[in-house]
Short mmCIF file of C-alpha atoms and ligand atoms in Angstrom, two decimals:
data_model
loop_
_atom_site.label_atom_id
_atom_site.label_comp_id
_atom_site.label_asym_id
_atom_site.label_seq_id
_atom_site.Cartn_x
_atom_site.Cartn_y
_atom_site.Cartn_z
CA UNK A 1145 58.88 91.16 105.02
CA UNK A 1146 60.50 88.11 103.60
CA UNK A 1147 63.82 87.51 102.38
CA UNK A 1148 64.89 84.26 100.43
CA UNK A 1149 67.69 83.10 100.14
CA UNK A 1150 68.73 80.66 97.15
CA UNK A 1151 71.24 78.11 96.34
CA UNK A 1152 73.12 78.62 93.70
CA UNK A 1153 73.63 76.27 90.43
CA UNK A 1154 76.84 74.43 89.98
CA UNK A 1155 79.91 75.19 89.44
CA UNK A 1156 79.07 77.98 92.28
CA UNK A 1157 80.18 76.87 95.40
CA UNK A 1158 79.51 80.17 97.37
CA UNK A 1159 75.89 81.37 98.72
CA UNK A 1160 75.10 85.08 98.68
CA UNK A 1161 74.42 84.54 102.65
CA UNK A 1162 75.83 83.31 105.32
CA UNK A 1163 73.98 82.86 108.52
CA UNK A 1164 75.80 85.41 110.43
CA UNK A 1165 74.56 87.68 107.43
CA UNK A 1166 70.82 86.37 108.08
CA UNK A 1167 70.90 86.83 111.90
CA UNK A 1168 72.30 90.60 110.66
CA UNK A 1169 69.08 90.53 108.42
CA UNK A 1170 67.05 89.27 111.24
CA UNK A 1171 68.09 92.46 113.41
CA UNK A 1172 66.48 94.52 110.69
CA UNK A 1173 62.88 92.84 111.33
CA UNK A 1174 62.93 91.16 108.43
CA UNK A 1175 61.99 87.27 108.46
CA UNK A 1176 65.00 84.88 106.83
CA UNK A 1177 63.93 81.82 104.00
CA UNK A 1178 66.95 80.00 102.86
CA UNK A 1179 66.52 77.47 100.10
CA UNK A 1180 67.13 73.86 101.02
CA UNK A 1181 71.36 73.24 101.03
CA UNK A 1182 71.92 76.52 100.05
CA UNK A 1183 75.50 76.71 102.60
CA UNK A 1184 76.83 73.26 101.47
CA UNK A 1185 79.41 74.13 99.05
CA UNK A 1186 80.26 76.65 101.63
CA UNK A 1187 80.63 74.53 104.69
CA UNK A 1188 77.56 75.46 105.69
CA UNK A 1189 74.48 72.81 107.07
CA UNK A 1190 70.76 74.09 107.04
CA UNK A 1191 71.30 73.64 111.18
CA UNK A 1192 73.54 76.60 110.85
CA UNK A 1193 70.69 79.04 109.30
CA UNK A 1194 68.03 77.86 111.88
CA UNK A 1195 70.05 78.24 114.49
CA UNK A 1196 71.00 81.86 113.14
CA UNK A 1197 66.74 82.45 113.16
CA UNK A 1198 66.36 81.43 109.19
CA UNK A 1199 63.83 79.15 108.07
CA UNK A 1200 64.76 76.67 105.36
CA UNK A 1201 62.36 76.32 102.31
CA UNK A 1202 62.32 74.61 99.03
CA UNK A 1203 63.65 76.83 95.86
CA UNK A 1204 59.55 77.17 94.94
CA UNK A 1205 58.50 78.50 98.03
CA UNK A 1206 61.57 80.72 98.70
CA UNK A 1207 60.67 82.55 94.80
CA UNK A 1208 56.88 82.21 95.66
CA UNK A 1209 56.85 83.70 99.46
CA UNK A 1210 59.92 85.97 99.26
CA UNK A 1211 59.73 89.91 98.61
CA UNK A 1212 63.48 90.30 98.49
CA UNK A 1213 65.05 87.04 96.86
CA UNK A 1214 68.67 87.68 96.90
CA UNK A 1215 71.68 85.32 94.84
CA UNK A 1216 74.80 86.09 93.42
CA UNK A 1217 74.52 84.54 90.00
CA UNK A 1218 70.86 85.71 89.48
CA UNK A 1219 67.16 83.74 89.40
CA UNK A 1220 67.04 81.75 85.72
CA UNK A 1221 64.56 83.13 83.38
CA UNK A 1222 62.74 79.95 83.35
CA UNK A 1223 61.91 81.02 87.05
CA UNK A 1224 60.32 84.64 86.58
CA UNK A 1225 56.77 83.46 86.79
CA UNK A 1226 57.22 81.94 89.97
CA UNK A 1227 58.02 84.92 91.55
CA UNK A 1228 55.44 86.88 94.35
CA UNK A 1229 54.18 90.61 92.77
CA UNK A 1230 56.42 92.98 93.27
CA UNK A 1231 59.11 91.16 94.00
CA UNK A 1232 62.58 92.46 94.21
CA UNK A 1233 65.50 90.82 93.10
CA UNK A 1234 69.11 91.76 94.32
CA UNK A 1235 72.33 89.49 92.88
CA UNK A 1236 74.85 90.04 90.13
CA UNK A 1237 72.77 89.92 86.89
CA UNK A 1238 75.71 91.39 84.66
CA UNK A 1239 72.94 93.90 83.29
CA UNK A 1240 75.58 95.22 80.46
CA UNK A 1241 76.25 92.06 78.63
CA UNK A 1242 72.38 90.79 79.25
CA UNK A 1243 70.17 93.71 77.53
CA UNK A 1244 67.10 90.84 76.34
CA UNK A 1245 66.72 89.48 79.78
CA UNK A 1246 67.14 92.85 81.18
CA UNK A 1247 63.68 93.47 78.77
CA UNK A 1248 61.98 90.66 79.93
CA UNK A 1249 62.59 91.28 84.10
CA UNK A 1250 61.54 94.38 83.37
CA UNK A 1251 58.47 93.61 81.53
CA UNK A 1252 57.19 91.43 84.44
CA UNK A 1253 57.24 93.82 87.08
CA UNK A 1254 60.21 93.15 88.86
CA UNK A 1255 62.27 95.39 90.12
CA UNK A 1256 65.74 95.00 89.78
CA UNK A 1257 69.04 95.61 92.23
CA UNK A 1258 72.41 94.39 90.10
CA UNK A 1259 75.17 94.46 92.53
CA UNK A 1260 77.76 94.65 89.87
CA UNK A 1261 76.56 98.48 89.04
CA UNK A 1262 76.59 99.63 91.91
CA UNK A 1263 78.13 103.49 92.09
CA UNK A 1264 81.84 103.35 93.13
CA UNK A 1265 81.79 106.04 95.36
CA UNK A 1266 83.24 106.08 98.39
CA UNK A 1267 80.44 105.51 100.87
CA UNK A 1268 79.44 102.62 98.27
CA UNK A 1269 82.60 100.79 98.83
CA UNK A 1270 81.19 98.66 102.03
CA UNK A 1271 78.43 97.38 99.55
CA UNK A 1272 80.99 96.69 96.74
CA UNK A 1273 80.72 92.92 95.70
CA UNK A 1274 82.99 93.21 92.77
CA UNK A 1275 85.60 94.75 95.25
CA UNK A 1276 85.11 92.09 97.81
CA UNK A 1277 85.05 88.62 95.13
CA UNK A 1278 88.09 90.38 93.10
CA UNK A 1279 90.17 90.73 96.23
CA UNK A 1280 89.66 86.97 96.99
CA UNK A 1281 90.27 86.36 93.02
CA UNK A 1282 93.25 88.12 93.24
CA UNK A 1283 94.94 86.06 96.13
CA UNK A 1284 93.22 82.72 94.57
CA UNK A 1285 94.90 83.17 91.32
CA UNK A 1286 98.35 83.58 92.31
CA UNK A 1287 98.19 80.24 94.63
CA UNK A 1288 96.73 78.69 91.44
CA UNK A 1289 99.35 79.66 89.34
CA UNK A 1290 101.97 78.39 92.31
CA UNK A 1291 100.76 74.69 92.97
CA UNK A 1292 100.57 74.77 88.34
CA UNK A 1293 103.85 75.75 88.25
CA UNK A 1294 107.27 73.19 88.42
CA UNK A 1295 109.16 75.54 90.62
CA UNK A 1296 109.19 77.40 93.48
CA UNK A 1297 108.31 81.32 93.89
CA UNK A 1298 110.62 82.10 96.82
CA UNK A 1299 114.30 82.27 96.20
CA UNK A 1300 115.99 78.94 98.28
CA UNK A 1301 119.65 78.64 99.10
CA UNK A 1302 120.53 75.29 100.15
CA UNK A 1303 123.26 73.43 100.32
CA UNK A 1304 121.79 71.21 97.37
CA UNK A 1305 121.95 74.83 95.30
CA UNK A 1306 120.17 77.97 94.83
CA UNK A 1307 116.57 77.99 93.56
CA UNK A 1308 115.84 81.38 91.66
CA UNK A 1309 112.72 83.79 92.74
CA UNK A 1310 109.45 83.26 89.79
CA UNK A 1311 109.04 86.83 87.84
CA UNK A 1312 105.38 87.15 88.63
CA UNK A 1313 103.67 89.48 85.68
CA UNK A 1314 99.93 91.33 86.74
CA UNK A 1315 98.35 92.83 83.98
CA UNK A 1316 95.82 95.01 85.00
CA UNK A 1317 96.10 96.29 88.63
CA UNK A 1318 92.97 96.92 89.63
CA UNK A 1319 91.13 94.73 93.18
CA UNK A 1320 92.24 91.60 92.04
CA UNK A 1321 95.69 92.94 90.45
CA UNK A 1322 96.84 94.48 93.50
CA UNK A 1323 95.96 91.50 95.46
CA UNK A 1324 97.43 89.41 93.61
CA UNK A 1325 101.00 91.47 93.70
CA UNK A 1326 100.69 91.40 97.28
CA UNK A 1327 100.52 87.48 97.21
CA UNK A 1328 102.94 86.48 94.91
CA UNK A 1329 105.78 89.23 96.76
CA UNK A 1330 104.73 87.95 99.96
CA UNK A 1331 105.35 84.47 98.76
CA UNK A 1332 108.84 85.62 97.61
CA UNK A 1333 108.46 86.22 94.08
CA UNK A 1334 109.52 88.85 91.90
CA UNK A 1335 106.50 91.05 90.52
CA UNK A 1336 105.91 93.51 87.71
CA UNK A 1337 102.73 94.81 86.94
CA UNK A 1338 100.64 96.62 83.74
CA UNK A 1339 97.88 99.07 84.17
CA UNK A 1340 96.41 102.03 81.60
CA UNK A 1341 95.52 103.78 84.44
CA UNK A 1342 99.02 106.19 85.56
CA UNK A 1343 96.98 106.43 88.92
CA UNK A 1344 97.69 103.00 90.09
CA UNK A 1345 101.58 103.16 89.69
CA UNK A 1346 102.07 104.11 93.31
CA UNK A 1347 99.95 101.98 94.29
CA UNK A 1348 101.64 99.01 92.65
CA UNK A 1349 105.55 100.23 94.03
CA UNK A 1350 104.20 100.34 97.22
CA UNK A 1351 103.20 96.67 96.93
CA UNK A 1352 106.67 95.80 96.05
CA UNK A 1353 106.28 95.25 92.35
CA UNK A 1354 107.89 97.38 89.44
CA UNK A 1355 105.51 99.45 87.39
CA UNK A 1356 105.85 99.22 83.72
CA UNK A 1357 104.61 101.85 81.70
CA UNK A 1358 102.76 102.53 78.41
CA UNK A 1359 102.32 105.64 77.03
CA UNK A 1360 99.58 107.30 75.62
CA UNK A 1361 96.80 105.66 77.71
CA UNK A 1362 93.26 106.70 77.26
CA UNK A 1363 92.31 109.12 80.46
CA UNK A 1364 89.44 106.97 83.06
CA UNK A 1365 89.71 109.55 85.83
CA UNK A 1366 85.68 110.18 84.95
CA UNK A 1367 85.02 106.55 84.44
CA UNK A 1368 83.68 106.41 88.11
CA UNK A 1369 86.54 103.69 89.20
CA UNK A 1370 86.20 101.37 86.02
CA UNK A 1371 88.61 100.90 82.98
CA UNK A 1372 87.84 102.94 79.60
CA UNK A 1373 88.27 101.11 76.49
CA UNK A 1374 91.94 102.25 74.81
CA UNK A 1375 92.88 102.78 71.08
CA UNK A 1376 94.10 100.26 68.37
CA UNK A 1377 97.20 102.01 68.53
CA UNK A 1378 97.73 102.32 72.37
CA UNK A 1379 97.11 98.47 72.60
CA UNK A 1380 99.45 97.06 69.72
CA UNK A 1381 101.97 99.32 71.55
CA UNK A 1382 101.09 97.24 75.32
CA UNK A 1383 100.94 93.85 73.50
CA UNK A 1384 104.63 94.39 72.11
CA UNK A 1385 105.72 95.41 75.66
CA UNK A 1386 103.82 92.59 77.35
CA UNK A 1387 105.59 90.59 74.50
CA UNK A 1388 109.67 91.81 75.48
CA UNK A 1389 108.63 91.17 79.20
CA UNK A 1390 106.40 88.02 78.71
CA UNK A 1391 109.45 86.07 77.47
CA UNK A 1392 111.26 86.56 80.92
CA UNK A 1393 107.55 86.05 83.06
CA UNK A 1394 107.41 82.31 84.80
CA UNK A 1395 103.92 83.39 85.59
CA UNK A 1396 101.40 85.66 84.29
CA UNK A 1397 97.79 87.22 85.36
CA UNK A 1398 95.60 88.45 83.68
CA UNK A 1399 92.87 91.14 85.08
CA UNK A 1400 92.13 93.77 82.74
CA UNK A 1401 88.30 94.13 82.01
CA UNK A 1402 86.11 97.07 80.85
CA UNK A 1403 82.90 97.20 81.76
CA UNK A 1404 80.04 96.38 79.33
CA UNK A 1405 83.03 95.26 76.61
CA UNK A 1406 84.79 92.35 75.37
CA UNK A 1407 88.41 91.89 77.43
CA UNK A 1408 91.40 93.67 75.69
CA UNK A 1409 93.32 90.64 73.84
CA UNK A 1410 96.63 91.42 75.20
CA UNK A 1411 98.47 88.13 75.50
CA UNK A 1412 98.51 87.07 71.39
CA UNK A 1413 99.67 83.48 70.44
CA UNK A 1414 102.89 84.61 69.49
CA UNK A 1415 104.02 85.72 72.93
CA UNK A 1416 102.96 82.54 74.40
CA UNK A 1417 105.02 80.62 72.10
CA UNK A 1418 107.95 83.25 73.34
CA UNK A 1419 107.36 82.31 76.89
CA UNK A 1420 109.09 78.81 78.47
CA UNK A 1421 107.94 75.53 79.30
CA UNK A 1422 106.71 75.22 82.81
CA UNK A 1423 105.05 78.85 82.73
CA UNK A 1424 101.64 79.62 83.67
CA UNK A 1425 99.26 82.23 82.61
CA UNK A 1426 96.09 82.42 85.29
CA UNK A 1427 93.09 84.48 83.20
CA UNK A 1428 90.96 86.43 85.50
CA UNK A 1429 88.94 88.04 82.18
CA UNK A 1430 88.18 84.55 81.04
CA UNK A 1431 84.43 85.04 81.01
CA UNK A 1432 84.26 88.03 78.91
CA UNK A 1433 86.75 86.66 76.41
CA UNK A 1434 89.77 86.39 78.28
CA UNK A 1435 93.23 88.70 77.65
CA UNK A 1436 95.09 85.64 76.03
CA UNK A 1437 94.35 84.76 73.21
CA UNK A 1438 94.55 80.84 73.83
CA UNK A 1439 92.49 81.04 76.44
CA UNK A 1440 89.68 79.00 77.02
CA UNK A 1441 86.66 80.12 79.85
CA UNK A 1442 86.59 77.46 82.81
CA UNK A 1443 89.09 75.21 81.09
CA UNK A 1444 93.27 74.44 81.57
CA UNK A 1445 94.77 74.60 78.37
CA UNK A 1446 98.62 73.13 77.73
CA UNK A 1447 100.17 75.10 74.75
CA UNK A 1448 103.68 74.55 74.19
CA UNK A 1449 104.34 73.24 77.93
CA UNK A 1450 102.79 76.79 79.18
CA UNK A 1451 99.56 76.26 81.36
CA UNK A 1452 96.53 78.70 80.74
CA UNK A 1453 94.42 78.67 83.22
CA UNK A 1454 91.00 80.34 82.36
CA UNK A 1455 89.13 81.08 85.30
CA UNK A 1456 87.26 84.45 85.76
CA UNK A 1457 85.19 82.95 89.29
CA UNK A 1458 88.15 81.81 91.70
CA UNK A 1459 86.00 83.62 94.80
CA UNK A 1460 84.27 80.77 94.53
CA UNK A 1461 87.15 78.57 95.35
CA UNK A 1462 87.37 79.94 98.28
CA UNK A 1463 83.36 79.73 99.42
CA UNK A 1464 83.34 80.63 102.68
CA UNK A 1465 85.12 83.51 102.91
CA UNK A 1466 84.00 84.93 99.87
CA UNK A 1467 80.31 84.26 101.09
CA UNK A 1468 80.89 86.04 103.84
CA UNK A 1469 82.11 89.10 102.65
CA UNK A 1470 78.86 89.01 99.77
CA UNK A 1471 76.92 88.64 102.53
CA UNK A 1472 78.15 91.92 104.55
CA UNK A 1473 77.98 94.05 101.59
CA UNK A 1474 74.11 92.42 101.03
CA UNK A 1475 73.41 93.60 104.42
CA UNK A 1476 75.08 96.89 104.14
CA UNK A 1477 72.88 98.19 100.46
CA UNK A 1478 69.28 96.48 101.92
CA UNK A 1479 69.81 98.72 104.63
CA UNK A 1480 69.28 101.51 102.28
CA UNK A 1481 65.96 99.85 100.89
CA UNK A 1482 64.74 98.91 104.28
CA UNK A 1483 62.97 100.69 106.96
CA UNK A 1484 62.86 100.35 110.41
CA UNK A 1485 60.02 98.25 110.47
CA UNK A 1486 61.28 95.92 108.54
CA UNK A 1487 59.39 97.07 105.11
CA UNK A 1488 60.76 98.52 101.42
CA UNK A 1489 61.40 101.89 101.46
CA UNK A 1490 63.34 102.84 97.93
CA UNK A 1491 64.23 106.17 97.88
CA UNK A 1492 65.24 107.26 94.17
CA UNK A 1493 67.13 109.98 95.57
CA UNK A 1494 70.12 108.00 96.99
CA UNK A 1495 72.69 107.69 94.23
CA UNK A 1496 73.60 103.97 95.56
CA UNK A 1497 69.79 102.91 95.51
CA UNK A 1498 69.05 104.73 92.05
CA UNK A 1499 72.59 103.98 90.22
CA UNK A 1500 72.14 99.89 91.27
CA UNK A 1501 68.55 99.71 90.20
CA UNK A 1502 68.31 98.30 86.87
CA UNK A 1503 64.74 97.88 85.88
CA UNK A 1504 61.29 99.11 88.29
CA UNK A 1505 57.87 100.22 87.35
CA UNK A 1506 57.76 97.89 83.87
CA UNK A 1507 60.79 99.70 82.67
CA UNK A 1508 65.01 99.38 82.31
CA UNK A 1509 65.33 102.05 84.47
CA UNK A 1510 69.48 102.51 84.32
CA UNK A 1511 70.97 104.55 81.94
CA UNK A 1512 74.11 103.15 81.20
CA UNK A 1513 72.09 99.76 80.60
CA UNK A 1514 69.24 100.98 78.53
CA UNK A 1515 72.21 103.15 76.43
CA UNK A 1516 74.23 99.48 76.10
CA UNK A 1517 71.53 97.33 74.52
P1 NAD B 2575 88.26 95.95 86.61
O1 NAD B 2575 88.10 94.59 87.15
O2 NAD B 2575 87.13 96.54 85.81
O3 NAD B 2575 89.60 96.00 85.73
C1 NAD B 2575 90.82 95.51 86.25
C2 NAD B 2575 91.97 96.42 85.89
O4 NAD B 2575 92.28 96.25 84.52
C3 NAD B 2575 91.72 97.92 86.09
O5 NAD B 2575 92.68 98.42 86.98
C4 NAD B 2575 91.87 98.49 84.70
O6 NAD B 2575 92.44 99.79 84.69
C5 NAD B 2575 92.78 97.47 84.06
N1 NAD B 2575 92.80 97.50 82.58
C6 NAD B 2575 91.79 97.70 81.70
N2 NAD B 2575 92.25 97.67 80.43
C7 NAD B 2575 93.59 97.43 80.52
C8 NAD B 2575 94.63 97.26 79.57
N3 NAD B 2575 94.44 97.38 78.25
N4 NAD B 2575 95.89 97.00 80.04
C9 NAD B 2575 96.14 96.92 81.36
N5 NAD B 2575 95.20 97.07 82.30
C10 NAD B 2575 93.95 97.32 81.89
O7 NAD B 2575 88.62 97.00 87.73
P2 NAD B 2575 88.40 96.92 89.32
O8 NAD B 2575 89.52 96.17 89.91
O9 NAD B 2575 87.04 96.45 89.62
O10 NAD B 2575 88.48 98.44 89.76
C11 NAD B 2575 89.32 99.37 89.15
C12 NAD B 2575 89.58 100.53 90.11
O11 NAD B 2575 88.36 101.15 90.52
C13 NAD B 2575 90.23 100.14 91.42
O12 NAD B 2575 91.60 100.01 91.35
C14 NAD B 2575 89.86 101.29 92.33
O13 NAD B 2575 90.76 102.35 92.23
C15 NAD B 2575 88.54 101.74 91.78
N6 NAD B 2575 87.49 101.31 92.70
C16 NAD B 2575 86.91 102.25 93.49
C17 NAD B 2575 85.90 101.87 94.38
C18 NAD B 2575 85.25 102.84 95.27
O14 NAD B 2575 85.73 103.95 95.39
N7 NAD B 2575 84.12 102.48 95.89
C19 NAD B 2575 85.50 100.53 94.44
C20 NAD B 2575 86.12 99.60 93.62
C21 NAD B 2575 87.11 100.01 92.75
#
């Protein structure tokens, strides 16, 4: 059995493996095809994959000869017909917010692994890539927001005067929230932090940053690990407490997501124009709409001297780790879909295998994705 490898399209710097992943690969019998410069934005050459046991291909024959082509921002539509029968495709296809092309992949045969859906269970969390990219994201964000930002995070006494700590705001504590707390208090700053979830409070003090609390939250303790969409009410009650505490912030960040929905808008206008010069907001739900309402996906916007920085793939500014922590958690689910000789075995009875599967047999197979579109 073949697996292919491809490159992925620019601005993506990372690759979904890396060739310590493919010699892992390799160990399970199957054979390695990795597209033509698929490492470089990673720092790593084509030599690197042969060495590992990979064979390099062009993008045609990696989609034409593979049986497993694996990515992390999906194959383009435009290359569905190029693929082998049966061939199985295994990336982050964002099957929620992509119900027509989830139609067509299904309609051609394919069958479908989306790594973002994968069941958040507990012996899922070693194949969990939005775990492992959010961590990264989390970290990433807060050194963004500290070489944006005119001053320094730790507090500095020197005989020239005393510099004052940054008051760091997370909203939404989740992978990349509580990373990014323990970044900006282990760079000195002083951090407060938002969730709607009561469970992550602990969490949060433990980490060194002060909890603040809403009210009134909508209960997620059956969401399976992801964030329930809140009232009208509960939200115009956060958005005036993000307000009285975003006038203080030098820096804010900005996780909260639900699956499947547009971002909660919890940053509005007016509490940017209450915040001072020099302050920077870093937008981790950028792509899905953002929680600011200035910002702007993949762009730096200057509003009133405050920086908003809307940016919801910073794993891939920092490639090669975050390739090689995609690549692990690769390895770790295809185990479950291959057998000792190297050959598919998908068995519909493992939650992991079943819950990630998206389309198979000519149909959307998921639930929650056929129920969303
Ligand atoms: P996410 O990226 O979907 O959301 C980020 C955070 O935003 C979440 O903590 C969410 O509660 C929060 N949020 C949503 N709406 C909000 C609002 N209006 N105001 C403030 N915050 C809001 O979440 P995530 O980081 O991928 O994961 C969330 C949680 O799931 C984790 O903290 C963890 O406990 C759990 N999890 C479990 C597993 C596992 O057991 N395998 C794996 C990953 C995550």
């Amino acid at each position: 059995m073949t697996i292919g490898i491809l490159k992925e399209q620019a601005p993506e710097n990372r690759v979904a493996v890396l060739p310590e992943s493919a010699a892992a690969f390799i160990k399970l019998n199957a054979q390695i095809a990795v597209e033509q410069g698929a490492g470089n934005n990673a720092s790593t050459a084509d030599a690197d994959y042969t060495a590992a046991g990979a064979k390099i291909l062009s993008r045609d024959e990696i989609l034409s000869q593979s049986d497993i082509v694996i990515s992390i921002n999906g194959v383009e539509e435009a290359d569905f017909g190029k693929l082998k029968n049966g061939a199985i495709l295994v990336g982050q296809y964002l099957p929620l917010y992509n119900g027509a092309k989830m139609k067509t992949i299904a309609a051609k045969g394919i069958t479908l692994f989306s790594m973002d859906m994968l069941p958040r269970t507990t012996r899922g969390q070693a194949m969990d890539v939005l775990s492992s990219q959010a961590n990264l994201a989390g970290y990433k964000a807060v050194v963004l927001a500290a070489t944006h930002y005119p001053k320094l995070f730790p507090m500095l006494m020197t005989a020239a005067g005393t510099i004052t700590p940054a008051k760091v705001m997370i909203i939404g504590a989740g992978v990349a929230g509580l990373q990014a707390i323990a970044t900006a208090k282990r760079l000195g700053a002083q951090v407060e932090a938002f969730d709607t979830r009561p469970a992550v409070k602990e969490e949060c003090q433990s980490l060194g940053a002060k909890f603040i609390e809403v009210e009134g939250a909508a209960d997620a303790s059956k969401a399976g690990g992801y964030a329930v969409e809140q009232s009208a009410e509960f939200i115009a009650r956060q958005k005036a407490k993000i307000h009285e505490h975003a006038s203080k912030a030098d820096i804010i960040i900005t996780t909260a997501q639900i699956p499947g929905r547009k971002a909660p808008l919890l940053v509005e206008k007016t509490t940017v124009d209450a915040m001072k010069p020099g302050s920077v907001i870093v937008d981790l739900a950028a792509s899905t709409g953002g929680n600011c309402e200035l910002t702007k996906d993949r762009e730096i916007v200057i509003y009133n001297g405050v920086k908003i920085i809307g940016n919801s793939n910073l794993a891939s500014d920092t490639a090669l780790d975050a390739s090689k922590l995609y690549g692990k958690n690769l390895v770790n689910f295809l185990k479950l879909i291959i057998n000792k000789e190297g050959g598919i075995n998908l068995n519909w009875e493992d939650d992991l295998v079943k819950g990630t599967c998206i389309t198979h047999g000519g149909n959307v197979t998921n639930e929650k994705v056929a129920a969303a579109n």
